[in-house]
Coordinates of C-alpha atoms and ligand atoms in Angstrom, one line a residue:
X1 CA -22.3 -5.4 0.0
X2 CA -23.3 -2.0 -1.5
X3 CA -20.6 0.3 -2.9
X4 CA -18.8 2.5 -0.4
X5 CA -18.8 6.2 -1.0
X6 CA -15.6 8.2 -1.6
X7 CA -17.5 11.4 -1.1
X8 CA -17.0 13.0 2.4
X9 CA -14.1 10.6 3.2
X10 CA -10.7 11.8 4.3
X11 CA -7.7 9.8 3.0
X12 CA -4.2 9.5 4.4
X13 CA -1.7 8.2 1.8
X14 CA 1.9 7.4 2.6
X15 CA 4.5 7.8 -0.2
X16 CA 1.9 10.0 -1.9
X17 CA 4.3 12.6 -3.2
X18 CA 5.0 10.7 -6.4
X19 CA 4.5 7.4 -8.2
X20 CA 1.4 5.4 -7.4
X21 CA 0.6 7.2 -4.1
X22 CA 0.2 10.5 -6.0
X23 CA -2.0 8.6 -8.6
X24 CA -4.2 7.3 -5.8
X25 CA -4.5 10.8 -4.3
X26 CA -5.6 12.2 -7.7
X27 CA -8.0 9.4 -8.3
X28 CA -9.8 9.7 -4.9
X29 CA -10.1 13.5 -5.2
X30 CA -11.5 13.1 -8.7
X31 CA -14.1 10.8 -7.1
X32 CA -15.1 13.5 -4.6
X33 CA -12.9 12.7 -1.6
X34 CA -13.4 15.4 1.1
X35 CA -9.6 15.6 1.9
X36 CA -6.4 13.9 1.1
X37 CA -3.3 14.0 3.3
X38 CA -0.1 13.1 1.4
X39 CA 2.7 11.9 3.7
X40 CA 6.2 11.4 2.2
X41 CA 9.9 11.8 2.9
X42 CA 10.4 13.8 -0.3
X43 CA 9.5 17.4 0.8
X44 CA 9.8 19.4 -2.4
X45 CA 8.0 16.8 -4.4
X46 CA 5.3 16.5 -1.8
X47 CA 4.7 20.2 -1.6
X48 CA 4.5 20.4 -5.4
X49 CA 2.0 17.5 -5.5
X50 CA -0.2 19.0 -2.8
X51 CA -0.2 22.3 -4.6
X52 CA -1.1 20.7 -7.9
X53 CA -4.0 18.7 -6.2
X54 CA -5.2 21.9 -4.5
X55 CA -5.2 23.8 -7.7
X56 CA -7.4 21.2 -9.4
X57 CA -9.6 20.4 -6.4
X58 CA -9.8 23.5 -4.3
X59 CA -7.7 23.2 -1.2
X60 CA -8.6 19.7 -0.2
X61 CA -5.0 18.3 0.0
X62 CA -2.2 18.8 2.5
X63 CA 1.4 17.6 2.5
X64 CA 3.2 16.4 5.6
X65 CA 6.9 15.5 5.6
X66 CA 7.0 12.0 7.1
X67 CA 9.6 9.3 7.0
X68 CA 7.5 6.2 7.7
X69 CA 10.5 4.4 9.1
X70 CA 10.5 6.8 12.0
X71 CA 8.0 6.3 14.7
X72 CA 8.1 9.9 15.9
X73 CA 7.4 11.1 12.3
X74 CA 4.3 8.8 12.0
X75 CA 2.9 10.0 15.4
X76 CA 3.3 13.6 14.6
X77 CA 2.0 13.3 11.0
X78 CA -1.0 11.4 12.2
X79 CA -1.8 14.1 14.8
X80 CA -1.2 16.9 12.2
X81 CA -3.7 15.3 9.8
X82 CA -6.3 15.1 12.6
X83 CA -5.7 18.7 13.7
X84 CA -6.2 19.9 10.1
X85 CA -8.9 17.6 8.7
X86 CA -10.5 16.5 12.0
X87 CA -11.0 12.9 10.7
X88 CA -9.2 10.0 9.0
X89 CA -11.5 7.5 7.2
X90 CA -9.1 5.7 4.9
X91 CA -5.4 4.9 5.3
X92 CA -3.4 3.8 2.2
X93 CA -0.1 2.3 3.4
X94 CA 1.6 2.8 0.0
X95 CA 5.2 4.0 0.9
X96 CA 7.7 1.5 -0.2
X97 CA 11.2 1.1 -1.6
X98 CA 12.8 -1.8 -3.4
X99 CA 16.5 -1.9 -2.5
X100 CA 18.0 -5.1 -1.2
X101 CA 21.5 -3.8 -1.6
X102 CA 23.7 -4.4 1.5
X103 CA 23.8 -0.8 2.7
X104 CA 20.1 -0.2 2.2
X105 CA 18.1 -3.3 3.1
X106 CA 17.5 -2.5 6.7
X107 CA 16.2 1.0 6.0
X108 CA 14.1 -0.4 3.2
X109 CA 12.6 -3.0 5.5
X110 CA 11.8 -0.4 8.0
X111 CA 9.8 1.5 5.4
X112 CA 8.1 -1.5 3.7
X113 CA 7.3 -3.4 6.8
X114 CA 7.7 -1.7 10.2
X115 CA 6.3 1.7 8.9
X116 CA 3.2 -0.1 7.5
X117 CA 2.6 -2.0 10.7
X118 CA 3.0 1.1 12.8
X119 CA 0.5 3.2 10.8
X120 CA -1.9 0.3 10.6
X121 CA -1.9 -0.1 14.4
X122 CA -2.3 3.7 14.8
X123 CA -5.2 3.6 12.4
X124 CA -6.9 0.7 14.1
X125 CA -6.6 2.4 17.5
X126 CA -8.1 5.6 16.2
X127 CA -10.8 4.1 13.9
X128 CA -12.1 1.2 16.0
X129 CA -15.8 1.5 16.7
X130 CA -15.6 -0.6 19.9
X131 CA -13.4 2.2 21.4
X132 CA -15.4 5.2 20.2
X133 CA -14.1 5.5 16.6
X134 CA -16.1 5.6 13.4
X135 CA -14.6 2.5 11.7
X136 CA -12.8 2.9 8.4
X137 CA -10.7 1.3 5.7
X138 CA -7.0 0.4 5.7
X139 CA -5.5 -0.5 2.4
X140 CA -2.1 -2.2 2.5
X141 CA 0.1 -2.4 -0.6
X142 CA 1.8 -5.7 -1.1
X143 CA 3.1 -7.0 -4.4
X144 CA 2.9 -10.0 -6.7
X145 CA 6.4 -10.8 -5.5
X146 CA 4.6 -12.0 -2.3
X147 CA 3.1 -14.8 -4.4
X148 CA 6.1 -15.7 -6.6
X149 CA 9.8 -16.3 -6.0
X150 CA 12.1 -13.4 -6.9
X151 CA 15.7 -14.5 -6.2
X152 CA 17.2 -11.1 -6.9
X153 CA 15.1 -9.2 -4.3
X154 CA 14.4 -11.7 -1.5
X155 CA 14.3 -9.1 1.2
X156 CA 11.8 -6.8 -0.6
X157 CA 9.7 -9.9 -1.5
X158 CA 9.8 -11.1 2.1
X159 CA 8.6 -7.7 3.3
X160 CA 5.7 -7.8 0.8
X161 CA 4.8 -11.4 2.0
X162 CA 4.9 -10.0 5.5
X163 CA 2.5 -7.2 4.5
X164 CA 0.1 -9.7 3.0
X165 CA 0.2 -12.1 5.9
X166 CA 0.0 -9.4 8.6
X167 CA -3.0 -7.9 6.8
X168 CA -4.9 -11.2 6.4
X169 CA -4.1 -12.3 10.0
X170 CA -5.3 -8.9 11.4
X171 CA -8.6 -9.2 9.4
X172 CA -9.6 -12.6 10.7
X173 CA -13.2 -12.7 12.0
X174 CA -14.5 -11.0 14.2
X175 CA -12.1 -8.1 13.5
X176 CA -14.5 -6.2 11.2
X177 CA -17.5 -7.0 13.3
X178 CA -15.7 -5.7 16.4
X179 CA -13.9 -2.7 15.0
X180 CA -15.8 -1.6 11.9
X181 CA -12.5 -1.5 10.1
X182 CA -12.0 -3.1 6.7
X183 CA -8.4 -4.2 6.1
X184 CA -7.8 -4.7 2.3
X185 CA -4.6 -5.9 0.6
X186 CA -3.4 -5.2 -2.9
X187 CA -0.9 -7.5 -4.7
X188 CA 0.4 -5.3 -7.4
X189 CA 2.3 -6.4 -10.5
X190 CA 5.0 -4.5 -12.3
X191 CA 3.8 -0.9 -12.8
X192 CA 5.6 1.8 -14.7
X193 CA 7.1 4.0 -11.9
X194 CA 10.6 4.9 -10.8
X195 CA 10.5 1.9 -8.5
X196 CA 11.3 -0.3 -11.5
X197 CA 14.1 2.0 -12.8
X198 CA 17.7 1.1 -12.4
X199 CA 16.8 -2.5 -11.5
X200 CA 20.5 -3.6 -11.6
X201 CA 21.3 -1.7 -8.4
X202 CA 18.3 -3.1 -6.4
X203 CA 19.3 -6.7 -6.1
X204 CA 21.0 -8.0 -2.9
X205 CA 24.0 -8.8 -5.0
X206 CA 25.3 -6.8 -8.0
X207 CA 26.0 -9.8 -10.1
X208 CA 22.4 -11.0 -9.8
X209 CA 21.1 -7.5 -10.4
X210 CA 22.6 -7.4 -13.8
X211 CA 21.1 -10.8 -14.7
X212 CA 17.6 -9.6 -13.6
X213 CA 17.9 -6.2 -15.4
X214 CA 18.9 -8.0 -18.6
X215 CA 16.1 -10.6 -18.2
X216 CA 13.4 -7.9 -17.7
X217 CA 14.5 -6.2 -20.9
X218 CA 14.8 -9.5 -22.8
X219 CA 11.4 -10.9 -21.6
X220 CA 9.6 -7.7 -22.6
X221 CA 7.6 -8.0 -19.3
X222 CA 4.7 -5.6 -19.3
X223 CA 4.9 -2.7 -16.9
X224 CA 1.2 -1.7 -16.5
X225 CA 0.0 1.9 -16.3
X226 CA -0.2 3.6 -12.9
X227 CA -3.8 4.6 -13.8
X228 CA -4.7 0.8 -14.0
X229 CA -3.3 0.3 -10.5
X230 CA -5.3 3.3 -9.2
X231 CA -8.5 2.0 -10.9
X232 CA -8.0 -1.2 -9.0
X233 CA -7.5 0.6 -5.6
X234 CA -10.6 2.6 -6.3
X235 CA -12.6 -0.6 -7.1
X236 CA -11.2 -2.3 -3.9
X237 CA -12.2 0.7 -1.8
X238 CA -15.7 0.7 -3.2
X239 CA -16.4 -3.0 -3.3
X240 CA -13.8 -4.9 -1.2
X241 CA -15.2 -7.1 1.5
X242 CA -13.4 -6.9 4.9
X243 CA -10.1 -8.9 4.7
X244 CA -10.1 -9.3 1.0
X245 CA -7.0 -9.5 -1.2
X246 CA -6.8 -8.1 -4.7
X247 CA -4.6 -8.4 -7.8
X248 CA -3.7 -5.6 -10.1
X249 CA -1.6 -6.8 -13.0
X250 CA -1.1 -6.2 -16.8
X251 CA -3.7 -3.4 -16.9
X252 CA -6.4 -5.9 -16.2
X253 CA -9.5 -5.0 -14.1
X254 CA -9.4 -5.7 -10.3
X255 CA -9.4 -9.3 -9.4
X256 CA -10.4 -10.6 -6.0
X257 CA -7.8 -13.3 -5.2
X258 CA -9.0 -14.0 -1.7
X259 CA -10.4 -17.5 -2.6
X260 CA -7.1 -18.5 -4.2
X261 CA -5.1 -17.5 -1.1
X262 CA -7.7 -19.1 1.2
X263 CA -7.4 -22.3 -0.7
X264 CA -3.7 -22.4 -0.2
X265 CA -4.1 -21.8 3.5
X266 CA -6.7 -24.6 3.7
X267 CA -4.1 -26.9 2.2
X268 CA -1.6 -25.9 4.9
X269 CA -4.3 -26.4 7.6
X270 CA -4.9 -29.9 6.3
X271 CA -1.2 -30.6 6.8
X272 CA -1.0 -29.0 10.2
X273 CA -4.2 -29.4 12.0
X274 CA -5.3 -32.7 13.6
Ligands
NAI1 N1 5.9 0.0 -9.2 C1 5.7 -1.3 -9.1 O1 6.0 -2.1 -10.1 C2 5.2 -1.9 -7.9 C3 5.1 -1.2 -6.7 N2 4.6 -1.8 -5.6 C4 4.5 -1.0 -4.3 O2 3.7 0.1 -4.5 C5 4.1 1.1 -3.6 C6 4.4 2.4 -4.4 O3 5.4 2.2 -5.3 P1 5.8 3.1 -6.5 O4 4.9 4.3 -6.5 O5 6.0 2.3 -7.7 O6 7.2 3.6 -6.0 P2 8.0 5.0 -6.3 O7 9.4 4.8 -6.0 O8 7.6 5.6 -7.6 O9 7.3 6.0 -5.1 C7 7.5 5.7 -3.8 C8 7.1 6.9 -3.0 O10 7.4 6.6 -1.6 C9 8.1 7.7 -1.0 N3 9.0 7.1 0.1 C10 10.1 6.5 0.0 N4 10.6 6.3 1.2 C11 9.8 6.8 2.1 C12 9.7 6.9 3.5 N5 10.7 6.4 4.3 N6 8.7 7.5 4.1 C13 7.7 8.0 3.3 N7 7.7 8.0 2.0 C14 8.7 7.4 1.4 C15 9.0 8.2 -2.2 O11 9.5 9.5 -1.9 C16 8.0 8.2 -3.3 O12 7.2 9.3 -3.3 C17 5.3 0.6 -2.9 O13 4.9 0.0 -1.7 C18 5.8 -0.6 -3.8 O14 6.5 -1.6 -3.1 C19 4.2 -3.1 -5.5 C20 4.4 -3.9 -6.7 C21 4.9 -3.3 -7.9
LIG2 C1 12.8 -7.3 -9.9 C2 11.5 -7.5 -9.1 C3 10.6 -6.3 -9.2 C4 9.6 -6.3 -8.1 C5 8.7 -5.2 -8.2 C6 7.4 -5.6 -7.6 O1 7.0 -5.3 -6.5 C7 6.5 -6.4 -8.4 C8 6.9 -6.8 -9.5 C9 6.2 -7.9 -10.2 C10 6.8 -8.6 -11.1 C11 8.3 -8.5 -11.4 C12 8.6 -7.4 -12.4 C13 9.7 -7.4 -13.1 C14 10.8 -8.4 -12.8 C15 10.8 -9.6 -13.7 C16 11.3 -10.7 -13.4 C17 11.7 -10.7 -11.9 C18 12.6 -11.8 -11.6 C19 12.8 -11.6 -10.2 C20 14.1 -12.1 -9.7 O2 14.9 -12.7 -10.4 O3 14.4 -11.8 -8.5

């Protein structure tokens, strides 16, 4: 597969006001993206990010306040991006929160899971070539916690496993041949953003949160640079075959882990199929 162009493409990035979403916006504009729409619940931050991007890149960015846990926000944000930029070629479903605490887990699950599903379905409907669209790319952000067991944040981890499995099921052949839409998934390892601050308060139970927070400090686990994650997303966008799953961990280059995941599923199939 030849490399896909970033030039002339319009990106919609959720959770793009700060953290990794803002890093992805910057990276794709640096690569010549035509436009970037930043959707986020954080209004002041989002406006400031769009202003900064516009200063550096000449009015190519827009901010739209959008809470991805709210269906009506997603619909109206999607329509606003189309009204302003006339097209959407790439959706990065990046918005995510890690809070399994009793008063927050439902809202967090709506953001991490339902919001991502909703925007993916909206993107598919709009982009699909078999219904008059131009095709495109949808990048869904999962996590390495979808591949390992994290007892302190089981709800967050479950939502990331759901993201991974939803994306791979959606992409099964002949999805790409039919729609012209590449669905790509990123399993992201620990990356230095506010998501990993204040770990103690994020567990489903305070006692466990303390244990994890202490363990992370004691183990000296590497939080990779946001720029490493962005480089992987750029690589995936340019080179990722439809349905592929990628790893970004410890500042290493992009690794296509589709064969590893497929092998595991083949083992399940051996158990389950006649
Ligand atoms: N930082 C890390 O170690 C890892 C992050 N990830 C995933 O990467 C994605 C981005 O995470 P970070 O940038 O690290 O987090 P972050 O906390 O630094 O930034 C998250 C962004 O999402 C926005 N957001 C929160 N709730 C929202 C909502 N309801 N609607 C729209 N936007 C909302 C926030 O305002 C913020 O701008 C998330 O999906 C996260 O789960 C995955 C694995 C590791
Ligand atoms: C605390 C889990 C942080 C999850 C953030 C994420 O999406 C991906 C992180 C990848 C690795 C974990 C990073 C730091 C945590 C280190 C040990 C976790 C132990 C998990 C647990 O006990 O639940």
